Amino acid sequence: MKIGTPKEVFDTEARVAMTPASAELLQKLGYECVIETKAGLAAGFSDATYKQAGVEVVKTAAALWKAADIVAKVRQPDATELKRLRKDQTLISFFNPGANDDGMEAARAKGANVIAMEMVPRISRAQKMDALSSMANIAGYRAVIEAGNNFGRFFTGQVTAAGKVPPAKVLVVGAGVAGLAAIGTSTSLGAITYAFDVRPEVAEQVESMGAEFVYLDFDEDQADGAATGGYAPVSSPEFREAQLAKFRELAPEIDIVITTALIPNREAPELWTEDMVKAMKPGSVIIDLAAEKGGNCKLTVMDEKIVTKNGVTIVGYTDFPSRMASQASSLYANNIRHMISDLTPEKDGQINHDMEDDVIRGATVAFEGEITFPPPPPKIQAIAAKPQETAPVKTAEEIKAEEAAAAKAAGRSQTITLVIGGLIMLLIGQYAPVSFMQHFIVFVLSIFIGFQVIWNVSHALHTPLMAITNAISSVVIIGALLQISVGGGFLVTLLAAISVLIASINIVGGFVVTRRMLAMFQKS
């Protein structure tokens, strides 16, 4: 079977769904690879590079669609491309099934199978095929770069002979994949970064990356985003009002706003209103990553950059991943390759479209002459929402009774232990020689003293465990040195010397390990 990739017909699209590196891996799965001439040129991959990787280069899109059994592309196919579909052919691409009824009907009528990459379920096993996340990661990074390109100052603060430059203040709305990428890039450039998300569980992620999470003064419990497949849940009207009030409070102080709130197959929620834009300082920048679905900012114009009357630049580009075409193509081609790998479990170059597989079924929107969108929920939850545990409240009488029962049980256990120990000692004293009892008493006293010595060693220079092991080794050395001084024969002296050697190795090793551990916390 042949896997083919046509040149993208969408304006400004520079990505390609097959790279020379991914083509070599697809060939190892038993497939032949075909690509339309100049399909990868905008992403930096020439026809000659594809030929070196063993890929057949065809001159026209029509020839490509005719030759390929599997067509892999980036953008949603247009009407001309849908007409080129044929029975039993498989199309893998972004497809926008929630708003593409005509496309699904065309695929059904042709008898073609369609896998929509944006429908890959968000479960652990499918992360390698999650094209939405891989492209969102690039979009978040590129959004900060675009913001810096349109912002008139440094991101980091500087104090120079020519003057003082304050650090930029960046607000990232939405801490999903794109938001976290933007946060990481912004903090690494030295900006003071704030982040907001309706899912409270992401606050720790945000703060671990050096940003400050924006909390709301709101008492209502929000739905756990884990229960919605990792996406933000729909907020209540009261929560939305509290959210907008917080944004209005922040707007005059923020220099750069990056909005990333977008859920597949839904319109983008409006989060940055017109009055917030008016409250921002001249020279501020808004990067709206949800422009393709209407935008999170009220004034966003899709695929355009505008400047408002008060000097705020609003960027509504929808091709952020395409602006880093080489990197984006490599990641997307890997997503495609992993999808085809799952479709080819035997590595024999033959598709096994297993509709019982959660990932394949979830991503399939048309199969064998039927529309299969929307898919059923996956058998495995994306992230299991933690159930709220409500422990029964105990009364004072119940607590007192439990404590009394525990104390009674402990006393009974200690009494039994003392009685058994006393009987054993009585038997030993009755039949053992006097010299044994003298040695036994010294042994018991040495155990007690050794225990007190070891557990009272300060661990100021070590971890507690390392301090204890070094103390034990020190006691061993003292005992061995005493044995060597007393004598007792060649064998006893040899064993004592070996004990000193091994214990010394343990002590020196303890200091070396501790030194390395402390070095991990040094900045230089």
Coordinates of C-alpha atoms in Angstrom, one line a residue:
M1 CA 0.0 0.0 0.0
K2 CA 1.1 3.6 -0.7
I3 CA 1.0 6.5 1.7
G4 CA 0.7 9.9 -0.1
T5 CA 1.0 13.5 1.0
P6 CA -0.3 16.3 -1.3
K7 CA 0.8 19.9 -1.3
E8 CA -1.5 21.9 1.0
V9 CA -3.9 24.1 -0.9
F10 CA -4.9 26.3 2.1
D11 CA -3.5 29.9 1.8
T12 CA -0.5 30.6 4.0
E13 CA -0.2 26.9 5.1
A14 CA 3.5 25.9 5.0
R15 CA 3.4 22.6 6.9
V16 CA 3.6 19.2 5.3
A17 CA 2.3 15.9 6.7
M18 CA 5.3 13.8 5.7
T19 CA 8.9 14.6 6.2
P20 CA 11.9 12.6 4.8
A21 CA 12.6 11.3 8.3
S22 CA 9.0 10.1 8.9
A23 CA 8.9 8.6 5.4
E24 CA 11.8 6.3 6.2
L25 CA 10.0 5.1 9.3
L26 CA 6.8 4.5 7.3
Q27 CA 8.7 2.4 4.9
K28 CA 9.9 0.2 7.7
L29 CA 6.2 -0.5 8.4
G30 CA 6.0 -1.9 4.9
Y31 CA 4.5 1.0 3.1
E32 CA 5.6 2.9 -0.1
C33 CA 5.6 6.7 0.2
V34 CA 4.5 9.2 -2.4
I35 CA 4.5 13.0 -2.3
E36 CA 3.4 15.8 -4.6
T37 CA 6.3 17.9 -6.0
K38 CA 7.2 20.9 -3.9
A39 CA 4.8 19.8 -1.1
G40 CA 7.5 20.2 1.5
L41 CA 9.4 23.1 0.0
A42 CA 7.8 25.8 2.3
A43 CA 8.8 23.7 5.3
G44 CA 12.4 23.4 4.1
F45 CA 12.2 19.9 2.6
S46 CA 13.2 19.7 -1.1
D47 CA 12.1 17.1 -3.6
A48 CA 15.7 15.8 -3.8
T49 CA 15.7 15.2 0.0
Y50 CA 12.5 13.1 -0.3
K51 CA 14.0 11.1 -3.2
Q52 CA 17.1 10.4 -1.1
A53 CA 14.7 9.0 1.6
G54 CA 13.1 6.6 -1.0
V55 CA 9.9 8.7 -1.6
E56 CA 8.3 8.8 -5.0
V57 CA 7.7 12.3 -6.2
V58 CA 4.7 12.9 -8.5
K59 CA 3.9 16.0 -10.5
T60 CA 0.3 16.7 -9.8
A61 CA -2.2 16.5 -6.9
A62 CA -4.5 14.4 -9.1
A63 CA -1.8 11.8 -9.6
L64 CA -1.0 11.8 -5.9
W65 CA -4.6 11.1 -4.9
K66 CA -4.9 8.4 -7.5
A67 CA -1.7 6.6 -6.5
A68 CA -2.1 6.7 -2.7
D69 CA -4.2 4.2 -0.7
I70 CA -3.7 6.4 2.4
V71 CA -3.6 10.2 2.1
A72 CA -2.0 12.1 5.0
K73 CA -2.4 15.9 5.0
V74 CA -2.6 18.8 7.4
R75 CA -5.5 21.0 6.7
Q76 CA -9.2 20.1 6.3
P77 CA -9.7 18.9 2.6
D78 CA -11.5 21.3 0.3
A79 CA -14.3 20.4 -2.1
T80 CA -11.9 19.5 -4.9
E81 CA -9.9 17.1 -2.6
L82 CA -13.1 15.5 -1.3
K83 CA -14.1 14.7 -4.9
R84 CA -10.8 12.9 -5.4
L85 CA -11.6 10.5 -2.5
R86 CA -12.4 6.9 -3.6
K87 CA -13.8 3.8 -2.1
D88 CA -11.7 2.1 0.7
Q89 CA -9.2 5.0 0.6
T90 CA -8.1 6.3 4.0
L91 CA -7.7 10.0 4.7
I92 CA -5.8 11.2 7.8
S93 CA -5.9 14.9 8.5
F94 CA -7.5 17.7 10.5
F95 CA -11.1 17.5 9.5
N96 CA -13.2 19.7 11.8
P97 CA -16.0 17.2 12.0
G98 CA -18.1 19.3 14.4
A99 CA -18.7 21.9 11.6
N100 CA -18.0 19.8 8.5
D101 CA -21.2 17.9 7.7
D102 CA -20.7 18.3 4.0
G103 CA -17.2 16.8 4.2
M104 CA -18.4 13.8 6.2
E105 CA -21.3 13.2 3.8
A106 CA -18.9 13.4 0.9
A107 CA -16.6 10.8 2.5
R108 CA -19.6 8.6 3.3
A109 CA -20.9 8.8 -0.3
K110 CA -17.4 7.9 -1.7
G111 CA -17.0 5.0 0.8
A112 CA -13.7 6.4 2.1
N113 CA -12.5 6.1 5.6
V114 CA -11.6 9.4 7.4
I115 CA -9.5 9.8 10.6
A116 CA -9.6 13.3 12.1
M117 CA -6.4 14.1 14.0
E118 CA -8.2 16.6 16.3
M119 CA -10.4 13.8 17.5
V120 CA -7.6 11.7 19.0
P121 CA -8.8 11.0 22.5
R122 CA -6.7 12.4 25.3
I123 CA -5.6 9.2 27.0
S124 CA -2.1 8.3 28.0
R125 CA -1.6 5.8 25.2
A126 CA -2.6 8.3 22.5
Q127 CA -0.3 11.1 23.6
K128 CA 2.1 10.2 20.7
M129 CA -0.7 10.9 18.2
D130 CA -2.1 14.0 19.9
A131 CA -1.6 16.5 17.0
L132 CA -3.7 19.2 18.8
S133 CA -1.2 19.2 21.7
S134 CA 1.9 19.2 19.5
M135 CA 0.6 22.1 17.4
A136 CA -0.7 24.0 20.4
N137 CA 2.8 23.7 22.0
I138 CA 4.3 25.4 19.0
A139 CA 1.5 28.0 18.9
G140 CA 2.1 28.9 22.6
Y141 CA 5.8 29.4 22.0
R142 CA 5.3 31.4 18.8
A143 CA 2.7 33.6 20.4
V144 CA 5.3 34.9 22.9
I145 CA 7.7 35.5 20.0
E146 CA 5.0 37.4 18.1
A147 CA 4.2 39.4 21.2
G148 CA 7.9 40.3 21.6
N149 CA 8.0 41.3 17.9
N150 CA 5.1 43.8 18.4
F151 CA 6.1 44.9 21.9
G152 CA 8.2 48.0 22.2
R153 CA 10.3 47.0 25.2
F154 CA 12.5 44.2 26.6
F155 CA 10.7 41.3 28.3
T156 CA 13.2 41.3 31.2
G157 CA 13.9 44.4 33.3
Q158 CA 17.2 46.2 32.9
V159 CA 19.2 48.8 34.7
T160 CA 21.7 50.5 32.4
A161 CA 23.7 53.7 32.2
A162 CA 21.1 54.9 29.7
G163 CA 18.2 54.3 32.0
K164 CA 16.0 51.8 33.7
V165 CA 13.7 49.4 31.8
P166 CA 10.9 47.8 33.8
P167 CA 10.1 44.1 33.1
A168 CA 7.1 43.3 30.9
K169 CA 4.0 41.9 32.6
V170 CA 2.4 39.1 30.7
L171 CA -1.0 37.5 31.4
V172 CA -1.7 34.1 29.9
V173 CA -5.4 33.2 29.9
G174 CA -5.8 29.4 29.8
A175 CA -3.1 27.0 31.1
G176 CA -3.5 24.2 28.6
V177 CA -0.8 22.9 26.3
A178 CA -0.5 26.3 24.5
G179 CA -0.8 28.3 27.7
L180 CA 1.9 26.3 29.5
A181 CA 4.2 26.7 26.4
A182 CA 3.6 30.4 26.5
I183 CA 4.2 30.6 30.2
G184 CA 7.5 28.7 29.9
T185 CA 8.7 31.0 27.1
S186 CA 7.6 34.2 28.8
T187 CA 9.3 33.4 32.1
S188 CA 12.5 32.3 30.4
L189 CA 12.6 35.7 28.7
G190 CA 12.5 37.4 32.1
A191 CA 8.9 38.7 32.0
I192 CA 6.7 38.9 35.1
T193 CA 4.2 36.3 34.1
Y194 CA 0.6 35.7 35.4
A195 CA -1.7 32.9 34.4
F196 CA -5.3 32.1 34.8
D197 CA -7.3 29.0 34.2
V198 CA -10.8 27.8 35.3
R199 CA -9.3 24.5 36.4
P200 CA -7.8 25.0 39.9
E201 CA -5.7 21.8 39.6
V202 CA -3.3 23.5 37.1
A203 CA -2.2 26.2 39.7
E204 CA 0.7 24.0 40.8
Q205 CA 1.9 23.5 37.3
V206 CA 1.8 27.3 36.6
E207 CA 3.7 28.1 39.8
S208 CA 6.3 25.4 39.2
M209 CA 7.2 27.2 35.9
G210 CA 7.9 30.5 37.7
A211 CA 4.5 32.2 37.0
E212 CA 2.0 33.5 39.4
F213 CA -1.5 31.9 39.3
V214 CA -4.4 34.4 39.4
Y215 CA -7.0 33.2 41.9
L216 CA -10.5 34.5 42.1
D217 CA -12.5 35.5 45.3
F218 CA -15.1 32.9 44.5
D219 CA -16.6 30.3 46.8
E220 CA -18.3 28.0 44.3
D221 CA -16.5 24.7 43.6
Q222 CA -15.5 24.4 40.0
A223 CA -15.8 21.2 38.0
D224 CA -12.6 19.1 37.9
G225 CA -11.1 19.5 34.4
A226 CA -9.9 15.9 34.7
A227 CA -13.5 14.8 34.3
T228 CA -13.8 16.6 31.0
G229 CA -10.9 14.9 29.2
G230 CA -8.4 17.6 30.2
Y231 CA -10.3 20.5 28.8
A232 CA -11.7 23.4 30.8
P233 CA -15.3 22.8 31.9
V234 CA -18.1 25.3 31.1
S235 CA -18.3 27.9 33.8
S236 CA -21.3 29.2 35.6
P237 CA -22.6 32.7 34.9
E238 CA -21.5 33.8 38.4
F239 CA -18.0 32.4 38.0
R240 CA -17.7 34.2 34.6
E241 CA -18.7 37.5 36.2
A242 CA -16.0 37.1 38.9
Q243 CA -13.5 36.1 36.2
L244 CA -14.2 39.2 34.1
A245 CA -14.1 41.4 37.1
K246 CA -10.6 40.1 37.9
F247 CA -9.5 40.7 34.3
R248 CA -10.8 44.3 34.4
E249 CA -8.7 44.8 37.6
L250 CA -5.6 43.5 35.9
A251 CA -6.0 45.1 32.5
P252 CA -4.4 48.5 33.3
E253 CA -1.2 46.8 34.6
I254 CA -0.7 44.1 32.0
D255 CA 1.6 44.8 29.0
I256 CA 0.9 41.5 27.0
V257 CA -2.1 39.3 27.0
I258 CA -2.1 35.9 25.4
T259 CA -5.4 34.1 25.3
T260 CA -5.5 30.4 24.6
A261 CA -9.0 29.3 25.7
L262 CA -10.4 27.1 23.0
I263 CA -12.2 23.7 23.0
P264 CA -12.5 21.7 19.8
N265 CA -15.8 21.9 17.9
R266 CA -17.0 25.0 20.0
E267 CA -16.9 28.7 19.6
A268 CA -14.2 30.5 21.6
P269 CA -15.5 32.1 24.8
E270 CA -15.2 35.9 25.0
L271 CA -12.8 36.6 27.9
W272 CA -11.1 39.9 27.0
T273 CA -13.8 42.5 26.4
E274 CA -13.7 45.9 24.6
D275 CA -13.6 47.9 27.9
M276 CA -10.6 45.8 29.0
V277 CA -8.8 46.7 25.8
K278 CA -9.5 50.4 26.3
A279 CA -8.1 50.1 29.9
M280 CA -4.8 48.8 28.6
K281 CA -1.7 51.1 28.2
P282 CA -0.6 52.3 24.7
G283 CA 1.9 49.9 23.2
S284 CA 0.3 46.8 24.9
V285 CA -0.2 43.6 22.8
I286 CA -2.9 41.0 22.7
I287 CA -2.2 37.7 21.0
D288 CA -5.4 35.7 20.5
L289 CA -4.8 32.1 19.8
A290 CA -8.5 31.4 19.5
A291 CA -9.0 33.7 16.5
E292 CA -10.0 30.8 14.2
K293 CA -13.1 30.2 16.4
G294 CA -14.2 33.8 16.9
G295 CA -11.5 34.8 19.3
N296 CA -11.2 35.3 23.1
C297 CA -10.9 39.1 22.6
K298 CA -14.0 41.0 21.4
L299 CA -11.9 43.1 18.9
T300 CA -9.9 40.3 17.3
V301 CA -10.0 40.2 13.5
M302 CA -9.2 36.7 12.1
D303 CA -5.9 36.5 10.3
E304 CA -5.1 40.2 10.8
K305 CA -3.1 42.4 13.1
I306 CA -4.9 45.6 14.1
V307 CA -4.1 48.6 16.3
T308 CA -6.8 50.1 18.4
K309 CA -7.4 53.8 18.9
N310 CA -5.6 53.7 22.3
G311 CA -2.6 52.0 20.7
V312 CA -3.2 48.4 21.7
T313 CA -2.0 45.9 19.1
I314 CA -4.3 42.8 18.6
V315 CA -2.9 39.9 16.7
G316 CA -5.4 37.4 15.3
Y317 CA -3.3 35.1 13.2
T318 CA -4.4 31.5 12.8
D319 CA -1.2 30.1 11.4
F320 CA 1.2 30.2 14.3
P321 CA 2.4 26.6 13.8
S322 CA 2.8 27.3 10.1
R323 CA 5.1 30.2 11.0
M324 CA 7.5 27.5 12.3
A325 CA 6.8 25.2 9.4
S326 CA 9.9 22.9 9.7
Q327 CA 9.5 22.2 13.4
A328 CA 5.7 21.9 13.1
S329 CA 5.9 19.5 10.1
S330 CA 8.4 17.3 12.0
L331 CA 6.1 17.0 15.0
Y332 CA 2.9 16.5 13.0
A333 CA 4.5 14.0 10.7
N334 CA 5.5 12.0 13.8
N335 CA 1.9 12.1 15.0
I336 CA 0.8 10.8 11.6
R337 CA 3.5 8.1 11.7
H338 CA 2.4 6.9 15.1
M339 CA -1.2 6.8 14.0
I340 CA -0.3 4.7 11.0
S341 CA 1.8 2.5 13.2
D342 CA -1.2 1.7 15.4
L343 CA -3.2 1.0 12.2
T344 CA -0.5 -1.4 11.1
P345 CA 0.0 -3.7 14.2
E346 CA 1.7 -6.5 12.1
K347 CA 4.1 -4.0 10.5
D348 CA 3.2 -5.6 7.1
G349 CA 2.1 -2.6 5.2
Q350 CA -1.6 -3.4 5.5
I351 CA -4.1 -1.3 7.4
N352 CA -6.1 -3.0 10.2
H353 CA -8.8 -0.4 11.0
D354 CA -9.8 -1.8 14.4
M355 CA -12.9 0.0 15.5
E356 CA -12.7 -1.7 18.9
D357 CA -9.5 0.3 19.6
D358 CA -10.4 3.4 21.7
V359 CA -7.9 5.6 19.9
I360 CA -8.8 4.6 16.3
R361 CA -12.5 4.5 17.0
G362 CA -12.4 7.9 18.7
A363 CA -10.5 9.5 15.7
T364 CA -12.6 7.9 13.0
V365 CA -15.4 10.1 11.6
A366 CA -16.3 8.0 8.5
F367 CA -15.8 4.3 8.0
E368 CA -17.1 1.8 5.3
G369 CA -19.8 4.1 4.0
E370 CA -21.1 5.3 7.3
I371 CA -20.6 8.5 9.3
T372 CA -19.2 7.5 12.7
F373 CA -19.0 10.9 14.3
P374 CA -19.5 11.6 17.2
P375 CA -17.6 8.7 18.7
P376 CA -18.7 6.9 21.9
P377 CA -16.9 7.8 25.1
P378 CA -13.6 5.9 25.5
K379 CA -13.6 2.8 27.7
I380 CA -10.6 4.4 29.6
Q381 CA -11.2 7.8 31.1
A382 CA -8.6 10.5 30.0
I383 CA -7.9 11.3 33.7
A384 CA -10.1 9.8 36.4
A385 CA -11.7 12.5 38.4
K386 CA -10.9 11.9 42.1
P387 CA -14.1 11.2 44.0
Q388 CA -14.7 13.4 47.0
E389 CA -14.3 11.3 50.1
T390 CA -16.5 12.2 53.1
A391 CA -15.2 10.6 56.2
P392 CA -17.9 10.1 58.9
V393 CA -17.5 12.6 61.8
K394 CA -16.8 10.8 65.1
T395 CA -18.4 11.9 68.4
A396 CA -16.3 12.6 71.5
E397 CA -17.6 9.4 73.2
E398 CA -16.5 7.3 70.2
I399 CA -13.0 8.9 70.1
K400 CA -12.6 8.3 73.9
A401 CA -13.7 4.7 73.6
E402 CA -11.3 4.0 70.8
E403 CA -8.4 5.6 72.7
A404 CA -9.2 3.5 75.8
A405 CA -9.4 0.3 73.7
A406 CA -6.0 1.1 72.0
A407 CA -4.4 1.8 75.4
K408 CA -5.8 -1.5 76.8
A409 CA -4.5 -3.5 73.8
A410 CA -1.0 -1.9 74.1
G411 CA -0.9 -2.7 77.9
R412 CA -1.9 -6.3 77.3
S413 CA 0.8 -6.7 74.6
Q414 CA 3.5 -5.2 76.8
T415 CA 2.5 -7.4 79.8
I416 CA 2.7 -10.6 77.7
T417 CA 6.1 -9.5 76.3
L418 CA 7.5 -8.9 79.8
V419 CA 6.1 -12.2 81.2
I420 CA 7.6 -14.2 78.3
G421 CA 10.9 -12.3 78.6
G422 CA 11.0 -13.0 82.3
L423 CA 10.4 -16.7 81.9
I424 CA 13.1 -17.0 79.3
M425 CA 15.6 -15.2 81.6
L426 CA 14.6 -17.5 84.5
L427 CA 15.3 -20.5 82.4
I428 CA 18.7 -19.1 81.2
G429 CA 19.7 -18.2 84.8
Q430 CA 18.7 -21.7 86.0
Y431 CA 20.8 -23.7 83.6
A432 CA 23.4 -21.3 82.0
P433 CA 26.9 -21.0 83.6
V434 CA 27.8 -17.8 85.6
S435 CA 30.2 -16.6 82.9
F436 CA 27.5 -16.7 80.3
M437 CA 25.2 -14.5 82.4
Q438 CA 28.0 -11.9 82.9
H439 CA 28.6 -11.7 79.2
F440 CA 24.9 -11.6 78.5
I441 CA 24.4 -8.6 80.9
V442 CA 27.3 -6.8 79.2
F443 CA 25.7 -7.5 75.8
V444 CA 22.3 -6.1 76.8
L445 CA 23.9 -3.0 78.3
S446 CA 26.0 -2.5 75.2
I447 CA 22.9 -2.7 73.0
F448 CA 21.2 -0.1 75.1
I449 CA 24.2 2.3 75.1
G450 CA 24.8 1.8 71.4
F451 CA 21.2 2.5 70.6
Q452 CA 21.3 5.8 72.5
V453 CA 24.6 6.8 71.0
I454 CA 23.6 6.1 67.4
W455 CA 20.1 7.7 67.5
N456 CA 21.5 10.9 69.2
V457 CA 24.1 11.5 66.5
S458 CA 23.4 14.9 64.8
H459 CA 22.7 14.7 61.1
A460 CA 23.7 18.3 60.4
L461 CA 26.2 17.2 57.7
H462 CA 24.2 14.2 56.4
T463 CA 20.7 13.0 55.7
P464 CA 19.3 11.2 58.8
L465 CA 19.7 7.8 57.2
M466 CA 23.3 8.5 56.3
A467 CA 24.1 9.8 59.8
I468 CA 22.8 6.6 61.3
T469 CA 24.7 4.3 59.0
N470 CA 27.9 6.3 59.6
A471 CA 27.4 6.1 63.4
I472 CA 26.9 2.3 63.2
S473 CA 30.1 2.0 61.1
S474 CA 32.0 4.1 63.7
V475 CA 30.9 1.8 66.5
V476 CA 32.0 -1.2 64.4
I477 CA 35.5 0.4 63.9
I478 CA 35.8 1.1 67.7
G479 CA 35.0 -2.5 68.5
A480 CA 37.3 -3.9 65.8
L481 CA 40.2 -1.7 67.0
L482 CA 39.7 -2.9 70.6
Q483 CA 39.7 -6.5 69.4
I484 CA 43.0 -5.9 67.5
S485 CA 44.6 -4.3 70.6
V486 CA 43.5 -7.2 72.8
G487 CA 44.6 -9.9 70.3
G488 CA 43.1 -13.4 70.3
G489 CA 44.8 -15.1 67.4
F490 CA 45.6 -14.4 63.7
L491 CA 42.1 -15.2 62.4
V492 CA 40.4 -12.8 65.0
T493 CA 42.8 -10.0 64.2
L494 CA 42.3 -10.5 60.4
L495 CA 38.5 -10.4 60.7
A496 CA 38.8 -7.3 62.9
A497 CA 41.0 -5.6 60.3
I498 CA 38.6 -6.5 57.5
S499 CA 35.8 -4.9 59.6
V500 CA 37.8 -1.7 60.0
L501 CA 38.3 -1.6 56.2
I502 CA 34.7 -2.2 55.2
A503 CA 33.3 0.3 57.9
S504 CA 35.8 2.9 56.7
I505 CA 34.7 2.5 53.1
N506 CA 31.1 3.0 54.3
I507 CA 31.9 6.2 56.2
V508 CA 34.0 7.7 53.4
G509 CA 31.3 6.8 50.9
G510 CA 28.7 8.5 53.1
F511 CA 30.6 11.8 53.0
V512 CA 31.0 11.5 49.2
V513 CA 27.4 10.8 48.6
T514 CA 26.3 13.6 50.9
R515 CA 28.7 16.0 49.1
R516 CA 27.1 15.1 45.8
M517 CA 23.6 15.6 47.1
L518 CA 24.5 19.0 48.5
A519 CA 26.0 20.0 45.2
M520 CA 22.7 19.4 43.5
F521 CA 21.3 22.4 45.4
Q522 CA 24.1 24.8 44.5
K523 CA 23.5 27.4 41.8
S524 CA 27.1 27.3 40.5

